């Protein structure tokens, strides 16, 4: 499975949205250089409040740009970086990947998929009603999260829009993504 990077975003300050950049640098074991969520231990405020020693399984947030077209059908306008992702992708079924998938991006970067982003109420503060479009329930009443996936950096490198993404699935049995 392959796709491409359509945008990269980072922010050194806590904010919901992240400005687009020409490139971002991924640092092995840490995340996006200069991004507020980079680090070995958790950086998300609610998780720090629970236990600041937890490992940071949310170093890099990826989101599929196909979601933007989906929510646009209901009148929502969302652009890369506006939902807080670091890497916006096209052509990769991010939500269908199993835990442990390696994403090889550009010349040298490698991310390991850790799980699903757990959408929060800040999405409704961004655009009222959007949260219900990115988290809901399927026919069996299971929670479905569509707001992207989280990962850790296994090998660093520079990532730019246009870079190719190759997904390498882990050995079977595959474990489905769960929220992290």
Short mmCIF file of C-alpha atoms in Angstrom, two decimals:
data_model
loop_
_atom_site.label_atom_id
_atom_site.label_comp_id
_atom_site.label_asym_id
_atom_site.label_seq_id
_atom_site.Cartn_x
_atom_site.Cartn_y
_atom_site.Cartn_z
CA UNK A 1 0.00 0.00 0.00
CA UNK A 2 1.39 3.39 -0.92
CA UNK A 3 0.33 7.01 -0.98
CA UNK A 4 1.82 10.44 -0.57
CA UNK A 5 2.20 13.33 1.83
CA UNK A 6 0.00 16.30 0.89
CA UNK A 7 0.97 18.66 3.75
CA UNK A 8 3.14 18.85 6.85
CA UNK A 9 2.39 20.93 9.94
CA UNK A 10 3.89 21.69 13.34
CA UNK A 11 3.56 24.14 16.19
CA UNK A 12 5.86 24.87 19.11
CA UNK A 13 2.95 26.19 21.18
CA UNK A 14 -0.21 24.50 22.41
CA UNK A 15 -2.98 25.29 19.96
CA UNK A 16 -5.61 23.21 18.23
CA UNK A 17 -4.46 23.94 14.69
CA UNK A 18 -0.93 23.66 13.36
CA UNK A 19 0.46 25.89 10.61
CA UNK A 20 1.60 24.21 7.40
CA UNK A 21 5.35 24.08 6.76
CA UNK A 22 7.57 23.48 3.75
CA UNK A 23 9.03 20.51 5.65
CA UNK A 24 9.21 18.94 9.10
CA UNK A 25 12.06 16.99 10.64
CA UNK A 26 11.22 13.78 12.46
CA UNK A 27 13.51 12.84 15.34
CA UNK A 28 13.81 9.16 16.28
CA UNK A 29 12.10 8.42 19.58
CA UNK A 30 10.85 12.00 19.99
CA UNK A 31 8.53 13.21 17.23
CA UNK A 32 8.46 16.38 15.14
CA UNK A 33 11.35 18.72 15.85
CA UNK A 34 10.05 21.87 17.52
CA UNK A 35 6.48 20.56 17.93
CA UNK A 36 4.86 20.90 21.34
CA UNK A 37 3.94 17.18 21.35
CA UNK A 38 7.50 15.93 20.75
CA UNK A 39 9.07 13.92 23.54
CA UNK A 40 9.67 10.50 25.04
CA UNK A 41 6.85 10.90 27.56
CA UNK A 42 3.30 12.17 26.99
CA UNK A 43 2.82 15.83 26.13
CA UNK A 44 -0.95 16.02 25.63
CA UNK A 45 -2.21 18.08 28.58
CA UNK A 46 -4.94 15.68 29.74
CA UNK A 47 -2.55 12.73 29.65
CA UNK A 48 0.18 14.64 31.51
CA UNK A 49 -2.40 15.40 34.22
CA UNK A 50 -3.17 11.65 34.54
CA UNK A 51 0.43 10.41 34.56
CA UNK A 52 3.34 12.45 33.12
CA UNK A 53 5.60 9.37 33.00
CA UNK A 54 3.49 7.54 30.36
CA UNK A 55 5.34 6.80 27.12
CA UNK A 56 4.46 9.16 24.29
CA UNK A 57 2.64 6.99 21.76
CA UNK A 58 1.35 10.17 20.07
CA UNK A 59 4.58 11.68 18.74
CA UNK A 60 3.28 12.18 15.19
CA UNK A 61 -0.38 12.58 14.18
CA UNK A 62 -1.34 11.60 10.62
CA UNK A 63 -4.66 12.35 8.95
CA UNK A 64 -6.01 11.34 5.56
CA UNK A 65 -7.10 14.26 3.39
CA UNK A 66 -9.96 12.11 2.12
CA UNK A 67 -11.66 12.94 5.44
CA UNK A 68 -11.79 16.62 4.42
CA UNK A 69 -13.82 15.74 1.31
CA UNK A 70 -16.10 13.52 3.39
CA UNK A 71 -16.95 16.24 5.93
CA UNK A 72 -17.25 18.85 3.15
CA UNK A 73 -20.36 16.94 1.99
CA UNK A 74 -21.98 18.15 5.22
CA UNK A 75 -20.77 21.72 4.79
CA UNK A 76 -17.58 21.63 6.87
CA UNK A 77 -14.44 23.24 5.49
CA UNK A 78 -11.26 21.68 6.83
CA UNK A 79 -7.74 22.19 5.49
CA UNK A 80 -4.46 20.42 6.33
CA UNK A 81 -3.19 21.17 9.83
CA UNK A 82 -6.48 22.57 11.07
CA UNK A 83 -7.34 19.45 13.09
CA UNK A 84 -3.87 19.36 14.66
CA UNK A 85 -2.22 16.74 12.48
CA UNK A 86 1.48 16.80 11.62
CA UNK A 87 1.25 14.88 8.35
CA UNK A 88 -1.69 14.97 5.95
CA UNK A 89 -1.80 12.02 3.56
CA UNK A 90 -3.57 10.87 0.41
CA UNK A 91 -4.03 7.37 -0.95
CA UNK A 92 -3.29 5.41 2.25
CA UNK A 93 -6.14 3.83 4.23
CA UNK A 94 -4.73 5.03 7.54
CA UNK A 95 -7.74 3.88 9.58
CA UNK A 96 -7.48 0.37 8.11
CA UNK A 97 -3.85 -0.18 9.08
CA UNK A 98 -3.06 -2.56 11.92
CA UNK A 99 -1.13 -1.53 15.01
CA UNK A 100 2.61 -1.81 14.41
CA UNK A 101 2.50 -0.92 10.70
CA UNK A 102 5.66 0.86 9.57
CA UNK A 103 5.20 3.91 7.37
CA UNK A 104 8.27 4.70 5.29
CA UNK A 105 8.11 8.33 4.25
CA UNK A 106 10.41 10.17 1.88
CA UNK A 107 14.09 9.29 1.82
CA UNK A 108 14.60 8.02 5.36
CA UNK A 109 11.78 8.61 7.87
CA UNK A 110 10.02 5.61 9.42
CA UNK A 111 6.96 5.85 11.67
CA UNK A 112 5.38 3.02 13.64
CA UNK A 113 1.60 3.22 13.93
CA UNK A 114 0.49 3.07 17.58
CA UNK A 115 -3.27 3.67 17.38
CA UNK A 116 -6.19 5.97 16.67
CA UNK A 117 -6.48 9.58 17.66
CA UNK A 118 -9.25 10.01 20.20
CA UNK A 119 -11.18 13.07 18.96
CA UNK A 120 -12.07 15.60 21.66
CA UNK A 121 -14.50 18.49 22.15
CA UNK A 122 -11.94 20.95 20.76
CA UNK A 123 -13.08 19.76 17.31
CA UNK A 124 -16.53 21.23 18.01
CA UNK A 125 -14.91 24.44 19.27
CA UNK A 126 -13.17 24.61 15.88
CA UNK A 127 -16.42 24.02 13.94
CA UNK A 128 -19.65 23.24 15.73
CA UNK A 129 -21.02 19.78 14.88
CA UNK A 130 -17.77 18.52 13.32
CA UNK A 131 -17.04 16.15 16.21
CA UNK A 132 -20.09 14.04 15.29
CA UNK A 133 -18.68 13.67 11.76
CA UNK A 134 -15.27 12.39 12.94
CA UNK A 135 -16.47 10.12 15.74
CA UNK A 136 -19.66 8.11 15.74
CA UNK A 137 -21.03 4.60 15.87
CA UNK A 138 -21.33 1.85 13.28
CA UNK A 139 -24.31 -0.45 12.74
CA UNK A 140 -23.22 -2.64 15.68
CA UNK A 141 -22.95 0.45 17.93
CA UNK A 142 -19.13 0.27 18.05
CA UNK A 143 -17.36 3.63 18.34
CA UNK A 144 -15.76 4.67 15.05
CA UNK A 145 -12.95 7.26 15.21
CA UNK A 146 -12.00 8.95 11.92
CA UNK A 147 -9.70 11.78 13.10
CA UNK A 148 -6.46 10.11 12.07
CA UNK A 149 -3.84 7.89 13.59
CA UNK A 150 -0.94 8.32 15.97
CA UNK A 151 2.61 7.06 15.62
CA UNK A 152 6.12 7.11 17.03
CA UNK A 153 9.29 7.89 15.10
CA UNK A 154 11.52 4.85 14.57
CA UNK A 155 13.91 6.51 12.09
CA UNK A 156 14.23 10.25 11.67
CA UNK A 157 14.30 12.29 8.52
CA UNK A 158 12.88 15.27 6.69
CA UNK A 159 9.30 14.98 5.40
CA UNK A 160 7.87 17.25 2.70
CA UNK A 161 4.63 17.51 0.75
CA UNK A 162 4.84 15.19 -2.24
CA UNK A 163 6.94 12.57 -0.43
CA UNK A 164 5.93 8.97 -1.08
CA UNK A 165 4.53 6.85 1.77
CA UNK A 166 4.99 3.07 1.78
CA UNK A 167 3.09 1.01 4.37
CA UNK A 168 4.77 -2.17 5.63
CA UNK A 169 2.35 -4.36 7.54
CA UNK A 170 3.52 -6.22 10.66
CA UNK A 171 3.56 -10.00 10.95
CA UNK A 172 0.18 -11.62 11.44
CA UNK A 173 -2.00 -11.86 13.39
CA UNK A 174 -2.75 -8.16 12.92
CA UNK A 175 -4.04 -6.13 15.84
CA UNK A 176 -6.69 -3.54 14.93
CA UNK A 177 -6.09 0.06 15.88
CA UNK A 178 -7.38 1.21 19.25
CA UNK A 179 -7.40 4.74 20.69
CA UNK A 180 -4.17 5.96 22.24
#
